[in-house]
Every structure is written in structure tokens, then in C-alpha cells.
PDB file of C-alpha atoms and ligand atoms in Angstrom:
ATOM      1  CA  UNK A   1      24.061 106.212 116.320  1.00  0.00           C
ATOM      2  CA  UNK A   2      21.233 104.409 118.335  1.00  0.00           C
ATOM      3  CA  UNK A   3      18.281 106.606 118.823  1.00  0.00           C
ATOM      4  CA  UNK A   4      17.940 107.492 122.100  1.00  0.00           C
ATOM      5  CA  UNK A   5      14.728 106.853 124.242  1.00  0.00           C
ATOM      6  CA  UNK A   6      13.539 106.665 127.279  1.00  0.00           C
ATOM      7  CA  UNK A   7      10.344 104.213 128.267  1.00  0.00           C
ATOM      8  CA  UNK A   8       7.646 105.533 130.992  1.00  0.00           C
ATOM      9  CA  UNK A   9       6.285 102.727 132.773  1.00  0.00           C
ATOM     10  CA  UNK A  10       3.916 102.144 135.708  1.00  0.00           C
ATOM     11  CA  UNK A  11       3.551  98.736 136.799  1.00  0.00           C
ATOM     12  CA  UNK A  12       4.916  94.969 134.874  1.00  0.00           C
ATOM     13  CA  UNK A  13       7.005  96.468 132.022  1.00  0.00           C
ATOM     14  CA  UNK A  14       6.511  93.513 129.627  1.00  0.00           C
ATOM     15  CA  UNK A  15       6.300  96.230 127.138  1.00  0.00           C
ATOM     16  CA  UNK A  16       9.610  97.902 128.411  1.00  0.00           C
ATOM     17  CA  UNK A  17      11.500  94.082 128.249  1.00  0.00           C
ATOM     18  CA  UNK A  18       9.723  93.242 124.425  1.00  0.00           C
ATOM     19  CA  UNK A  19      11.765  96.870 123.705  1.00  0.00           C
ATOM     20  CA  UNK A  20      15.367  96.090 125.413  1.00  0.00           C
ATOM     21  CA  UNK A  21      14.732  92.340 123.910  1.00  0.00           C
ATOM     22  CA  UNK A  22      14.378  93.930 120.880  1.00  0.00           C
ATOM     23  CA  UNK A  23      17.412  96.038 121.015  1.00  0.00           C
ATOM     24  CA  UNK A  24      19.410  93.202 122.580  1.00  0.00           C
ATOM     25  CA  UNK A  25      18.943  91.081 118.851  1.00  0.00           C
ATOM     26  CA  UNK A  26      20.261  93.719 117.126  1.00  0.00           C
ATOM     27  CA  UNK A  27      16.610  94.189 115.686  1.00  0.00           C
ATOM     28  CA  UNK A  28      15.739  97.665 117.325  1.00  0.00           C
ATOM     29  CA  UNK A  29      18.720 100.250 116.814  1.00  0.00           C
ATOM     30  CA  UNK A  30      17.630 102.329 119.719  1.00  0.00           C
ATOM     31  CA  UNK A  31      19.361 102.764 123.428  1.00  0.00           C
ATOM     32  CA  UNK A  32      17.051 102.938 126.710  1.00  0.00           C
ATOM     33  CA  UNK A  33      18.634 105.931 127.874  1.00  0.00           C
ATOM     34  CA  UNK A  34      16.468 105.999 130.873  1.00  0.00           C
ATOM     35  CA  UNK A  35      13.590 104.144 132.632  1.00  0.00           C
ATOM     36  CA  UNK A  36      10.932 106.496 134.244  1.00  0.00           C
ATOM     37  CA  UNK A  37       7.861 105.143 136.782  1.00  0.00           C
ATOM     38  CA  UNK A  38       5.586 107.043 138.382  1.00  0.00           C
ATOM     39  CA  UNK A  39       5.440 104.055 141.152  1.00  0.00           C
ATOM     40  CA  UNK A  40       8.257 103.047 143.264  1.00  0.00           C
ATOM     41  CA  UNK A  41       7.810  99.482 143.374  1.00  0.00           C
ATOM     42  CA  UNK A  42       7.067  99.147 139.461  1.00  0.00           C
ATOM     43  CA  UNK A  43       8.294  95.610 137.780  1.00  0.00           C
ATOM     44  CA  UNK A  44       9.385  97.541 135.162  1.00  0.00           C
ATOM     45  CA  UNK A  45      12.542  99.143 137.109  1.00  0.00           C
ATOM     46  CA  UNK A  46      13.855  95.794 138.070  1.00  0.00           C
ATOM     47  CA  UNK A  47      13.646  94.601 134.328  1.00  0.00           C
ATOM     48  CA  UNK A  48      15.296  98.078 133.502  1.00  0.00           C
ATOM     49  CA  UNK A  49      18.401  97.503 136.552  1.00  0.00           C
ATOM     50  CA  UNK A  50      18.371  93.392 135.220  1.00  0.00           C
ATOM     51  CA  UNK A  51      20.123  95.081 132.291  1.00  0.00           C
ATOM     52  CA  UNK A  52      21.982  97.864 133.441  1.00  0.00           C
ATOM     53  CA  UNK A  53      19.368 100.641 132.351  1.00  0.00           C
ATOM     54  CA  UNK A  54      19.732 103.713 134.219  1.00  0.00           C
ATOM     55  CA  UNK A  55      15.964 104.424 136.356  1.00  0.00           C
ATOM     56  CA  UNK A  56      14.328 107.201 138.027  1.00  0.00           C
ATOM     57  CA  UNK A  57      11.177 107.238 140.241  1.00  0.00           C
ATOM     58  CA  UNK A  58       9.303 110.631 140.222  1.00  0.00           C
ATOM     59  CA  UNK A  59       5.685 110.161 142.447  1.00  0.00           C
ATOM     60  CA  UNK A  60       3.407 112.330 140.799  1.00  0.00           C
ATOM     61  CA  UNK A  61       1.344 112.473 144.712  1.00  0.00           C
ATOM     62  CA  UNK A  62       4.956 113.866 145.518  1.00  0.00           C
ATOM     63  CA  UNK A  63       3.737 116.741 143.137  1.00  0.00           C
ATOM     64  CA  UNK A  64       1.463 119.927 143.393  1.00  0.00           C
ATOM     65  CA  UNK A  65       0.052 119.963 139.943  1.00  0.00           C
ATOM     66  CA  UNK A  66       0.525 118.055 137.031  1.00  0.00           C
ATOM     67  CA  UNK A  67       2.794 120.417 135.452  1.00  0.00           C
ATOM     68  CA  UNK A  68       5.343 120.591 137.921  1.00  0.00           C
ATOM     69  CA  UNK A  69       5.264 116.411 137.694  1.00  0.00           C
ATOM     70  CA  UNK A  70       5.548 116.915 133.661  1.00  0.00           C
ATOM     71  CA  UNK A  71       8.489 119.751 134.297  1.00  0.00           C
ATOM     72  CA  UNK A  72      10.611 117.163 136.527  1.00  0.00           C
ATOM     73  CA  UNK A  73      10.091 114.255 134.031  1.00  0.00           C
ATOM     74  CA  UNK A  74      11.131 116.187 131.375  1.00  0.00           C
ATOM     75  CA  UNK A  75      14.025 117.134 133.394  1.00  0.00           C
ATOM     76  CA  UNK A  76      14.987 113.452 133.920  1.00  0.00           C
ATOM     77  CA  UNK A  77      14.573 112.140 130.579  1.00  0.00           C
ATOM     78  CA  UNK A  78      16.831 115.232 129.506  1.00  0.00           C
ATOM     79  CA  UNK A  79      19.615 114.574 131.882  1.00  0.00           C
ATOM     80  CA  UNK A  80      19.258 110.956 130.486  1.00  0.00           C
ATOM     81  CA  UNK A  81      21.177 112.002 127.424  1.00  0.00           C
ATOM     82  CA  UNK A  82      17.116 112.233 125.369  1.00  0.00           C
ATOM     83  CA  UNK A  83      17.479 114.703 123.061  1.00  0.00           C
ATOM     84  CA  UNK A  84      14.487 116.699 121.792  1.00  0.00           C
ATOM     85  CA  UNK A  85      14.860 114.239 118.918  1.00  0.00           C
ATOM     86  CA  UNK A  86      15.121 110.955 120.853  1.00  0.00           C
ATOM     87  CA  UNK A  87      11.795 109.483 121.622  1.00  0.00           C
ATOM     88  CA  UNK A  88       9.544 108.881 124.473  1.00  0.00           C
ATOM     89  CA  UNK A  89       7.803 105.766 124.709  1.00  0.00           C
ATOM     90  CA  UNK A  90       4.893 105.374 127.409  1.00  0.00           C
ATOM     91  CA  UNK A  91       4.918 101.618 128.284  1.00  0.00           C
ATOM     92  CA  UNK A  92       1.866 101.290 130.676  1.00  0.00           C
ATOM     93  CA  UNK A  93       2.066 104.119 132.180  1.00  0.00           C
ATOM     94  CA  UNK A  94      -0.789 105.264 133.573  1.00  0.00           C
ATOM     95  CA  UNK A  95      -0.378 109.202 133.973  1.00  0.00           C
ATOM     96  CA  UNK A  96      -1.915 111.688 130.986  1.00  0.00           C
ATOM     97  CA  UNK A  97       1.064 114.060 130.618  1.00  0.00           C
ATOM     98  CA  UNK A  98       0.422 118.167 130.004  1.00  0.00           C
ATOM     99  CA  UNK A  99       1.518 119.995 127.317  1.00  0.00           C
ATOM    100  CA  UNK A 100       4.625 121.365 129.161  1.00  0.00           C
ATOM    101  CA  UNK A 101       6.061 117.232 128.505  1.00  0.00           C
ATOM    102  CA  UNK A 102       4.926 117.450 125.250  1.00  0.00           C
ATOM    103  CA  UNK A 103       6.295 120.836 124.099  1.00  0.00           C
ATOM    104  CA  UNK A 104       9.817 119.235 125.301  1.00  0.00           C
ATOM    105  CA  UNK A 105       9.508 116.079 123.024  1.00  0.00           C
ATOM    106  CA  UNK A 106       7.104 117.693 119.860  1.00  0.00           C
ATOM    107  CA  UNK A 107       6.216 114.949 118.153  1.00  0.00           C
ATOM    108  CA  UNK A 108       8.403 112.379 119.944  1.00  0.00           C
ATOM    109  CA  UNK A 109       6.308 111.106 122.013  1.00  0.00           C
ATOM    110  CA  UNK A 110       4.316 107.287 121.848  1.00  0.00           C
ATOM    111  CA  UNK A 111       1.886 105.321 123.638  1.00  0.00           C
ATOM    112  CA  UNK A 112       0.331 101.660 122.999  1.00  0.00           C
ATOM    113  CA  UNK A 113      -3.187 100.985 123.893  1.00  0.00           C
ATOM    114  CA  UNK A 114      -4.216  97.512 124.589  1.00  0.00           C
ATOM    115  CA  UNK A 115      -7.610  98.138 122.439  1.00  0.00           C
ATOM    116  CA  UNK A 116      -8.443  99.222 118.556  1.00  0.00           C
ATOM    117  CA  UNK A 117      -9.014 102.989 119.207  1.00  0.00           C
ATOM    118  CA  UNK A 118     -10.651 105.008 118.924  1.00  0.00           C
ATOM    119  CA  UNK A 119     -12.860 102.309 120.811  1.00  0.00           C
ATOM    120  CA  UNK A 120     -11.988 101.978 124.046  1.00  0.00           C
ATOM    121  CA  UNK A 121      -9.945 104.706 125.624  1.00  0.00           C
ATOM    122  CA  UNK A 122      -8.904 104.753 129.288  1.00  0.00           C
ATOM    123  CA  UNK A 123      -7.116 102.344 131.573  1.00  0.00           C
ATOM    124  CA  UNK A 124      -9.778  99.454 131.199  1.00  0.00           C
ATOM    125  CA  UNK A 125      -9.376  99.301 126.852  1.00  0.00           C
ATOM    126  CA  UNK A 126      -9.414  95.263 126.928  1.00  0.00           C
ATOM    127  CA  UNK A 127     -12.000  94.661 129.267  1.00  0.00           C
ATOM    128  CA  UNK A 128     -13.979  97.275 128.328  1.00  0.00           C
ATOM    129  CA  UNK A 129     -13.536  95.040 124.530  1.00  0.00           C
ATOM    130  CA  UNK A 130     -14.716  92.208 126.090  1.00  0.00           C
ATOM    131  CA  UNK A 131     -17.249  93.220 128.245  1.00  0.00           C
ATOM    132  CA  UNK A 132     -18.802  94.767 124.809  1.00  0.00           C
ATOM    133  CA  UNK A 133     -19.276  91.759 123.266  1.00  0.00           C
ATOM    134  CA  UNK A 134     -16.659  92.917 120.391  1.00  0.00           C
ATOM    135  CA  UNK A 135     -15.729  90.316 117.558  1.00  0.00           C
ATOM    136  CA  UNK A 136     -12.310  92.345 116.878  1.00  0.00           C
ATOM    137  CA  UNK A 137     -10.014  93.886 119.529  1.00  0.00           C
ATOM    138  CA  UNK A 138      -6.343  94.768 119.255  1.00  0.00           C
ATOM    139  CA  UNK A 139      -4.086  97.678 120.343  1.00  0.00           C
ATOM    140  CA  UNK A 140      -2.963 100.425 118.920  1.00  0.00           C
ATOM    141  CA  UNK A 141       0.121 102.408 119.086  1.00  0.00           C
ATOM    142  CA  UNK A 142      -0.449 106.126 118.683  1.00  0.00           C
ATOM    143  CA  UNK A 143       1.827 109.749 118.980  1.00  0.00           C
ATOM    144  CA  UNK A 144       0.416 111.191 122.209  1.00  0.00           C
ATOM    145  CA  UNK A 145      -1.790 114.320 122.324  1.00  0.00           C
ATOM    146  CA  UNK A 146      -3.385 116.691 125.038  1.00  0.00           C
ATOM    147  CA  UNK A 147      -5.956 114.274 124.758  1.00  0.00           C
ATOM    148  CA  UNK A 148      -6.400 110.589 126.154  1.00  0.00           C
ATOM    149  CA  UNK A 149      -5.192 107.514 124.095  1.00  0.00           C
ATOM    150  CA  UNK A 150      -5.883 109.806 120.655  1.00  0.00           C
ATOM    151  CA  UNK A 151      -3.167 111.497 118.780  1.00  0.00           C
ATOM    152  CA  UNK A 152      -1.882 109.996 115.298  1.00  0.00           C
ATOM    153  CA  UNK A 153      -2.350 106.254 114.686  1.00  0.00           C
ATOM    154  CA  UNK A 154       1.180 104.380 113.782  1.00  0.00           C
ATOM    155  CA  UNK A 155       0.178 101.088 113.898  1.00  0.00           C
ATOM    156  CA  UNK A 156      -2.791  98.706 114.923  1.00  0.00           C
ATOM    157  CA  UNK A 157      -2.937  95.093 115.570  1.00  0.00           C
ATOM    158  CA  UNK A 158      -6.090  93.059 115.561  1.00  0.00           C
ATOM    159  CA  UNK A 159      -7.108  89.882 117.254  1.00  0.00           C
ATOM    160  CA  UNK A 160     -10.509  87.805 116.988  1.00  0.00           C
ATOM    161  CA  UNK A 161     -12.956  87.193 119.938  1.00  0.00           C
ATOM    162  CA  UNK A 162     -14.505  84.594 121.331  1.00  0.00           C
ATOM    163  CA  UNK A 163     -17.901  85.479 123.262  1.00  0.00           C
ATOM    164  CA  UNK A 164     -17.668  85.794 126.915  1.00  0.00           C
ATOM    165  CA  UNK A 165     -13.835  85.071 126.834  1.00  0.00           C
ATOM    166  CA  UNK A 166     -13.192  87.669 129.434  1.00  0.00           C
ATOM    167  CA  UNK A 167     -10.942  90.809 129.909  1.00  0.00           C
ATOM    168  CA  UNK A 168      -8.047  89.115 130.999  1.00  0.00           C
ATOM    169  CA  UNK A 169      -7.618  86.331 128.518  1.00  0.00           C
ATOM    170  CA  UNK A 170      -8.554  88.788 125.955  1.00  0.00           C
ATOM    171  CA  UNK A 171      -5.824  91.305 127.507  1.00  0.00           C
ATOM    172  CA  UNK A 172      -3.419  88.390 127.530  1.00  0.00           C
ATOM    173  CA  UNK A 173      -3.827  87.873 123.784  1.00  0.00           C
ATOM    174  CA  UNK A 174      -3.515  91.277 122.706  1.00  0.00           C
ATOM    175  CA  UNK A 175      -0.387  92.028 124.753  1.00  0.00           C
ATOM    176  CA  UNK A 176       1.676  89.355 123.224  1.00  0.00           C
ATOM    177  CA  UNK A 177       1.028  91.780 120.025  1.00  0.00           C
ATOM    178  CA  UNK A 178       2.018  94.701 121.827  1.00  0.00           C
ATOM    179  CA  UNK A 179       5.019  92.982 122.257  1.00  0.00           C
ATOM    180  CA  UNK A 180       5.692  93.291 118.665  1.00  0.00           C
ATOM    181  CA  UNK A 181       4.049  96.644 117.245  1.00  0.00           C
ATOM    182  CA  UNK A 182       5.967  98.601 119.531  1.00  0.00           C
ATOM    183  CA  UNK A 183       9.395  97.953 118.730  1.00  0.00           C
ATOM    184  CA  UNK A 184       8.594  98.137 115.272  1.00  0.00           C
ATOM    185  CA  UNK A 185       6.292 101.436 116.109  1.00  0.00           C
ATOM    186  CA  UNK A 186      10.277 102.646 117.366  1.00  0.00           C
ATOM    187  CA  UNK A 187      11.894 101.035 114.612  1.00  0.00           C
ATOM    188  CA  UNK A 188      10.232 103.216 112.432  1.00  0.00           C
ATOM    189  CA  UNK A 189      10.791 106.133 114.211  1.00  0.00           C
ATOM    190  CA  UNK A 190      14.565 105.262 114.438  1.00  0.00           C
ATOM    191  CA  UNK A 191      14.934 105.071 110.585  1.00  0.00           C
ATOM    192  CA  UNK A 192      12.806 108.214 110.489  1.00  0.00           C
ATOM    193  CA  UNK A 193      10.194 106.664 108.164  1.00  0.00           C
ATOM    194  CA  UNK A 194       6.701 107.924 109.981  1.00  0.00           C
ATOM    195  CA  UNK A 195       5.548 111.357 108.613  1.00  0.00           C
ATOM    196  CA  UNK A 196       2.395 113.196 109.937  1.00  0.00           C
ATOM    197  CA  UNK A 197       0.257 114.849 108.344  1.00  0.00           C
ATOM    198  CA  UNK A 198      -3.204 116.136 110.491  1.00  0.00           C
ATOM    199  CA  UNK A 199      -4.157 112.342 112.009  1.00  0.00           C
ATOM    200  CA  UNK A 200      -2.357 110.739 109.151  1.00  0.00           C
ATOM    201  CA  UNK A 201       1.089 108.960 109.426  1.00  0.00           C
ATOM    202  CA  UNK A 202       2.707 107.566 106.685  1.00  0.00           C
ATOM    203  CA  UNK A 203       5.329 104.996 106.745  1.00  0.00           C
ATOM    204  CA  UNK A 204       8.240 105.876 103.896  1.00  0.00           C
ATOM    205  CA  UNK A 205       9.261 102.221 102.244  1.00  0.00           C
ATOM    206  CA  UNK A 206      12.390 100.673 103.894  1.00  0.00           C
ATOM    207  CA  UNK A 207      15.719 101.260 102.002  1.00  0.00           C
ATOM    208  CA  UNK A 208      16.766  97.635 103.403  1.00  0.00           C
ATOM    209  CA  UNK A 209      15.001  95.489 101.482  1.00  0.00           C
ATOM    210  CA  UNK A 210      12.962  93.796 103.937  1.00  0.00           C
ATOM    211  CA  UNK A 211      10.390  91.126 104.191  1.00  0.00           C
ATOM    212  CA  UNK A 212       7.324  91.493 105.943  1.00  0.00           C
ATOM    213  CA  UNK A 213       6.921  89.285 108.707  1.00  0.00           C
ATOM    214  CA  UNK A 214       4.401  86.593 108.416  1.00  0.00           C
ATOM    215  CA  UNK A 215       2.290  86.075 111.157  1.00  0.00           C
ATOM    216  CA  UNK A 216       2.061  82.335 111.420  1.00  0.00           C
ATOM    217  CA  UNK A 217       4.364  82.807 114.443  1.00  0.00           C
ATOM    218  CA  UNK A 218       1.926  84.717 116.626  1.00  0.00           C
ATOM    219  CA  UNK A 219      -0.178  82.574 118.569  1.00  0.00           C
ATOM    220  CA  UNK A 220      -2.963  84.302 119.130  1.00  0.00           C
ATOM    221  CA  UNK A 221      -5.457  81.699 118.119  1.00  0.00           C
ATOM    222  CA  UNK A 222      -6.512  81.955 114.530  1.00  0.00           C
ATOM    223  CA  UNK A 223      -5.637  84.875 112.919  1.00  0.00           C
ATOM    224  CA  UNK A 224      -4.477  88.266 113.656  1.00  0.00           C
ATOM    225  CA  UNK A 225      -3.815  91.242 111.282  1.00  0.00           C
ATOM    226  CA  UNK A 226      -1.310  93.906 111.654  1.00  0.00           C
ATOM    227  CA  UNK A 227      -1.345  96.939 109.631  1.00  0.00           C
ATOM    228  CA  UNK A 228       1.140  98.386 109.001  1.00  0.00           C
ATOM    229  CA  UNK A 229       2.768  94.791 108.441  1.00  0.00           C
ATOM    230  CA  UNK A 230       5.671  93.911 110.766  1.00  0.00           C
ATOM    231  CA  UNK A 231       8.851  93.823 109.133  1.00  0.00           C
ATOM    232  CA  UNK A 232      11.891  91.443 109.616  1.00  0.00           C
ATOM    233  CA  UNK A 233      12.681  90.869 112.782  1.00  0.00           C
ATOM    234  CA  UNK A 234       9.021  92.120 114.796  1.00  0.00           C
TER     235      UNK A 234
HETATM  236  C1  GRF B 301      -0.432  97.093 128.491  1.00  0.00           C
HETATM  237  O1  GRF B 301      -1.586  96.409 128.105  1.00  0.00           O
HETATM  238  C2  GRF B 301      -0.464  98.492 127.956  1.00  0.00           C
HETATM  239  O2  GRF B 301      -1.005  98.571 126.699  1.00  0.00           O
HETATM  240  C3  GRF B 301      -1.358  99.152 128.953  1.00  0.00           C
HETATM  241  O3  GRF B 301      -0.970  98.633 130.185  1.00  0.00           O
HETATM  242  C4  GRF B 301      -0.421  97.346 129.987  1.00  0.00           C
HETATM  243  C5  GRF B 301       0.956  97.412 130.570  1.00  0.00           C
HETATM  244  O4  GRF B 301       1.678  96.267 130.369  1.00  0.00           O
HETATM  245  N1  GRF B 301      -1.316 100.581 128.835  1.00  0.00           N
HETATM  246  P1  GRF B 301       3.223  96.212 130.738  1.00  0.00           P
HETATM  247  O5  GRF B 301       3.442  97.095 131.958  1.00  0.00           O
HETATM  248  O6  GRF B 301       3.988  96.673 129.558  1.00  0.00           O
HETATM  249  O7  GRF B 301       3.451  94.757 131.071  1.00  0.00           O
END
């Protein structure tokens, strides 16, 4: 059986369409049970209702704390058909959750950071890269925690930079491998490879006999390094 998730986003949802792309070339075994935004006129929900994806919009300002936000996402993702073993993936969205979402999916839950944490937290991770003058940036995607853009690393990607390049062409760069370490961040999590240990998570070996994907494909000008490697078909 797919595993069943359900993607957060906030605003473009390229993230959100690299997942159901993913799942569409048989490459992902996973089912977008649900698509949740925080923002009513997100991108994201029209790529979810271009392919038949079920959404909901909850407005966190709609909300009296936090908690009660948390309590009614939980509540949606639930009614989705996301088990307490599905998974939760936050695409860009741009909301911390509270413990009461993360008591509901222990252990299920991921984000992906467009920087190389733990440099760079918060909602400005690439431009904060590039305003720093950084050689390396990348993303990361991580299990989520109380605390911002920090639990568990899964998998990072890293890019080169050119001096003075710029947040945006920087942030351009490093989404294209977002694109790619998150569906095979899920893909993991579907064949139940990832164990955690403390801020360690180690990937079993694949049972399929896979190659690892070279990375001649990604252009990304010169080189980039993923680590984990992608596998077949990321
Ligand atoms: C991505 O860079 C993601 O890492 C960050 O916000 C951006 C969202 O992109 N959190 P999209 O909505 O998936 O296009």
C-alpha cells in the first residue's frame, strides 16, 4: 500500500508538484492524501486540485492560539485518511507547529530548508547564504522538532557559490535540488529505511538493488553533492 501523506504548503508548491511528479512516475510509492495551506490563495492548492488532490485551507489569523491552529490541522490531515504512521511533509510552509501537531504524527513529520543547517534557520535561509558571502549552500531536509528548522538531519544537498550572486539566483539553484531530496527524503520513509537515534538518522541499504543516481543531470553549475546519494529515479 502507498504510504499515505499529506504536504503543508504556504505559497508556490514547486516542492508539493516535484512530490506528486514523483509519485506520478511510479518513482515515489506514496499517495497525497491531503493538501493543507495556511493561505487561501496558495499556488500550491491549484497544483494539488490540477491533479485531483483533495485540499483544505485552515488560516491560522482565523485561530486564537497556535494550538488550537495545530489541533484543527491535525484534525484535517486525520480525516484525510493520514494515519499516525503516514507522514507529514511541510513544503514551504511557513508556520512553526506546537507540540500538540507533533504528538499526533511522532516522528512523522518533515521539513526542507532551502540552506545547509544548522546555518541559516528562518524564512530567509538562501539569502541569508548569500548575503554571507558563503562558498557552499544547499538545503537540508530534516524531522521537525519544537524547535525551528532543527530536528534530525535526513538528507543535505550542496551547491557552490559564486560571490555576490544574490539570494534569488542562489535560491533558484538550490530549489531545483529540493526538488529531488525530498521525494527521496519520502522514499525513504516509505520503505521504512531512516532510523533515529538522538540527532542521528541512519539510512538501512535498499533491498532493490539500486544505483545511485549520478548527478551529471543536475544543472546547477559545476558540481553539487548530495549525501545521502540519490537513488534511482531522484
Ligand atoms: C522552498 O525554498 C522551501 O525550502 C522553503 O520555501 C520555498 C518554498 O518553495 N521553505 P515551494 O513553495 O515548494 O515552491
Amino acid at each position: 500500500m502507498p504510504m499515505p501523506i499529506a504536504v503543508l504548503v504556504s505559497g508556490g508548491g514547486s516542492n508539493l508538484q516535484a512530490i506528486i511528479d514523483r509519485i506520478e512516475a511510479g518513482m515515489l510509492d506514496a499517495e497525497i492524501k491531503v493538501v493543507v495551506s495556511n493561505k487561501a490563495d496558495a499556488l500550491g492548492l491549484t497544483r494539488a486540485k490540477n491533479h485531483h488532490i483533495p485540499t483544505r485551507v485552515l488560516l491560522h489569523t482565523e485561530f486564537d492560539s497556535r494550538e488550537s491552529f495545530d489541533e484543527a490541522m491535525v484534525q484535517a490531515i486525520r480525516e484525510s485518511g493520514v494515519t499516525p504512521q503516514g507522514v507529514v511533509a511541510m513544503a514551504g510552509f511557513m508556520r512553526m507547529v506546537t507540540p500538540v501537531f507533533l504528538n499526533a504524527f511522532k516522528g512523522r513529520v518533515v521539513n526542507i530548508h532551502p540552506a545547509l543547517l544548522p546555518s541559516f534557520p528562518g524564512v530567509r535561509g538562501q539569502s541569508d547564504a548569500a548575503d554571507y558571502g558563503v562558498k557552499i549552500a544547499g538545503c537540508t531536509v530534516h524531522f521537525v522538532d519544537e524547535k525551528m528548522d532543527h530536528g534530525a538531519v535526513i538528507i543535505q544537498a550542496a551547491v557552490p557559490c559564486q560571490p555576490g550572486e544574490g539570494g534569488d539566483r542562489l535560491g533558484s539553484r538550490i530549489l531545483q535540488l529540493e526538488h529531488r531530496v525530498l521525494p527521496q527524503a519520502l522514499q525513504w520513509l516509505a520503505e521504512d529505511r531512516l532510523t533515529v537515534d538522538g540527532r542521528f538518522v541512519h539510512l538501512k541499504p535498499s533491498t532493490r538493488n539500486l544505483a545511485i543516481q549520478p548527478m551529471a543531470d543536475v544543472d546547477v553549475e559545476t558540481q553539487a553533492l548530495v549525501w545521502p546519494p540519490l537513488e534511482e529515479g531522484f
